[in-house]
Coordinates of C-alpha atoms in Angstrom, one line a residue:
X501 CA 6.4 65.4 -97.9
X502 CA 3.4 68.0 -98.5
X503 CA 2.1 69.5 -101.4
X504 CA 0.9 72.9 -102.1
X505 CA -2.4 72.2 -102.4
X506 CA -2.0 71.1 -98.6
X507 CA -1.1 74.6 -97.8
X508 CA -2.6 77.1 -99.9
X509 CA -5.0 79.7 -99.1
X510 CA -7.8 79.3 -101.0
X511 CA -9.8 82.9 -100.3
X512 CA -7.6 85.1 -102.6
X513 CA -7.8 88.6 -103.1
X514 CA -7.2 89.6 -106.6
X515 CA -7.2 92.5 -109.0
X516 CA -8.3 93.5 -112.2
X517 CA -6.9 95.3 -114.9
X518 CA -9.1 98.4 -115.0
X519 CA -8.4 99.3 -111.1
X520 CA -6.2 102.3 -110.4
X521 CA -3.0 102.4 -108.2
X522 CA -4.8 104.3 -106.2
X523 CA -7.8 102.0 -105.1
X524 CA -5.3 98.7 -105.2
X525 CA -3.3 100.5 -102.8
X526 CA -6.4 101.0 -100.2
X527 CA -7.1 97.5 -100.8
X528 CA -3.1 95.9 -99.7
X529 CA -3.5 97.9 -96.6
X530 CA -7.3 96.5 -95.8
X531 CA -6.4 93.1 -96.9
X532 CA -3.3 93.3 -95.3
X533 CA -1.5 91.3 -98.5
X534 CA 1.8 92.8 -100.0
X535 CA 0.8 91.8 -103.4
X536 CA -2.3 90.5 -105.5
X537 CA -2.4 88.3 -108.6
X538 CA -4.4 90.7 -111.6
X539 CA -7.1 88.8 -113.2
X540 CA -9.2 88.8 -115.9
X541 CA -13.1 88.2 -116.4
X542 CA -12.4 84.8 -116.9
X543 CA -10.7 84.4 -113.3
X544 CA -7.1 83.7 -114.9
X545 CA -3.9 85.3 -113.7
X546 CA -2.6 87.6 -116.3
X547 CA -0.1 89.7 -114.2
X548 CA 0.6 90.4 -110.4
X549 CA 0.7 93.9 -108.5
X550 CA 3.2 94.5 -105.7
X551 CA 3.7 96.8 -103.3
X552 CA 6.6 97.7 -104.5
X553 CA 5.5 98.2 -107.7
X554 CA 3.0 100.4 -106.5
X555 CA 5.3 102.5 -104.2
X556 CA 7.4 103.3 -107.4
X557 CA 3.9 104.4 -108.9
X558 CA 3.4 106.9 -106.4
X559 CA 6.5 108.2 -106.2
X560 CA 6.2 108.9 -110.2
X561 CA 3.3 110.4 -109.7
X562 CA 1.2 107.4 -111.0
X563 CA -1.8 107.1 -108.9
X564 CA -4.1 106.9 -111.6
X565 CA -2.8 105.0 -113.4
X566 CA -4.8 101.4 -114.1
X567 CA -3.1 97.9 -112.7
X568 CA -2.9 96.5 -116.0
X569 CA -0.2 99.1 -117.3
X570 CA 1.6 98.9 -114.4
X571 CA 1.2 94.9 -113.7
X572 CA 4.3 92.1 -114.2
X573 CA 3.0 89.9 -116.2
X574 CA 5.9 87.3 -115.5
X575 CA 3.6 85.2 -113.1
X576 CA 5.0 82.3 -111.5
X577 CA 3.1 79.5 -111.0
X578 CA 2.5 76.3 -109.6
X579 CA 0.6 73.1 -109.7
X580 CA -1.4 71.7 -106.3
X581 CA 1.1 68.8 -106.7
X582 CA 4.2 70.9 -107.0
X583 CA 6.1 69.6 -103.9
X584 CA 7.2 71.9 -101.1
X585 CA 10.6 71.8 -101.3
X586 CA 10.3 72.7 -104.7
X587 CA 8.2 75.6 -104.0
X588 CA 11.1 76.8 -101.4
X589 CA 14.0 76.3 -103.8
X590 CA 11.4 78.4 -106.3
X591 CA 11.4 81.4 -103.7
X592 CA 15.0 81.6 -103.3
X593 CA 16.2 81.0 -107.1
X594 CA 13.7 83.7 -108.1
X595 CA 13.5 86.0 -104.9
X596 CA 9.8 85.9 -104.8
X597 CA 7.6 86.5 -101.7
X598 CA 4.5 84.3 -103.3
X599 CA 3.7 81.7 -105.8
X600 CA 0.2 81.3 -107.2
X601 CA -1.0 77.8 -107.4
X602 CA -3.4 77.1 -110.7
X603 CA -5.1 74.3 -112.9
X604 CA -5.6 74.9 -116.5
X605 CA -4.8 78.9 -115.9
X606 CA -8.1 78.4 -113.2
X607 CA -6.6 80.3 -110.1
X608 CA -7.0 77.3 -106.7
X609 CA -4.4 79.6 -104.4
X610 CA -1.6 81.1 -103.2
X611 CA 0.9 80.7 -101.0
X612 CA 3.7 83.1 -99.4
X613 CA 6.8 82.8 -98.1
X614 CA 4.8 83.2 -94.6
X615 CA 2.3 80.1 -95.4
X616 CA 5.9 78.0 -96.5
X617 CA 7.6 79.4 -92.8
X618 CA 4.3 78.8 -90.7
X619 CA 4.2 75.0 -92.7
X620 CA 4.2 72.1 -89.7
X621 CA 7.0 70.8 -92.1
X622 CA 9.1 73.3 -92.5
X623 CA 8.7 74.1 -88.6
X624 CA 9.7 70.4 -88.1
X625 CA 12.6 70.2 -90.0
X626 CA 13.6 73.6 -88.7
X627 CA 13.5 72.1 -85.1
X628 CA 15.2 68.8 -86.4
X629 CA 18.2 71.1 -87.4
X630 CA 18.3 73.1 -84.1
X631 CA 18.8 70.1 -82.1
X632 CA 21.1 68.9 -84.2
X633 CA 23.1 72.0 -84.0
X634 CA 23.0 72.2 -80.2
X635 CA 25.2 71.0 -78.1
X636 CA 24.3 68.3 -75.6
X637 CA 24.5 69.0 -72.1
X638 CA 27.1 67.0 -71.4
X639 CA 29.1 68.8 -73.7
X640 CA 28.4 72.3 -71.9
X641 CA 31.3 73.3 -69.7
X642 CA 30.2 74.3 -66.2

């Protein structure tokens, strides 16, 4: 079974506190990321952005105001050993699009529901199943 360090993208794109709404929004769209973990000088998570959570910004009327106001700072994370079963059951039990895997609050990665889908495991067991659910041929009526 794979871990999440066999999986996670190591070039993350973060935030920091003192951005605006406004800028962190230009940045989703040229990153093309739906979320970013917020950082602080140290490189440690302190918060994630969404977009969500920047949609509700602008429709208040927000788009000044700075990331760290606005941030959750309920951050799951996970270990490079944290299996990948574990790290599905994670997404579902918490509804969460990405996990954020550290050492010692030292950012190494992410990983998003996409990375866990596009996984050769996942893909493998997914294909496992679909055979499994289909019907042989010889069970086909003409």
């Amino acid at each position: 079974m794979l871990n999440a360090k066999s999986i996670m993208k190591t070039a993350v794109h973060v935030a920091k506190p003192g951005e605006t709404v406004q800028n962190v929004v230009v940045r989703l769209g040229q990153e093309k990321v739906s979320g970013l973990p917020v950082v602080d000088e140290a490189g440690c998570i302190i918060g994630v952005i969404t977009e969500l959570d920047l949609l509700r910004a602008y429709r208040d009327n927000r788009s000044d105001q700075l990331i760290g106001q606005l941030m959750k700072t309920d951050v799951i994370t996970v270990s490079e050993d944290t299996m990948l079963d574990q790290i599905v059951d994670l997404f579902l039990a918490k509804g969460i699009r990405r996990v954020f895997v550290v050492h010692d609050e030292e950012m190494l990665g992410v990983i998003s529901c996409r990375d866990l889908v596009s996984s050769s495991q996942i893909r493998k067991q997914v294909s496992a199943f679909a055979c499994y659910l289909r019907p042989s041929m010889s069970e086909v009526s003409p």
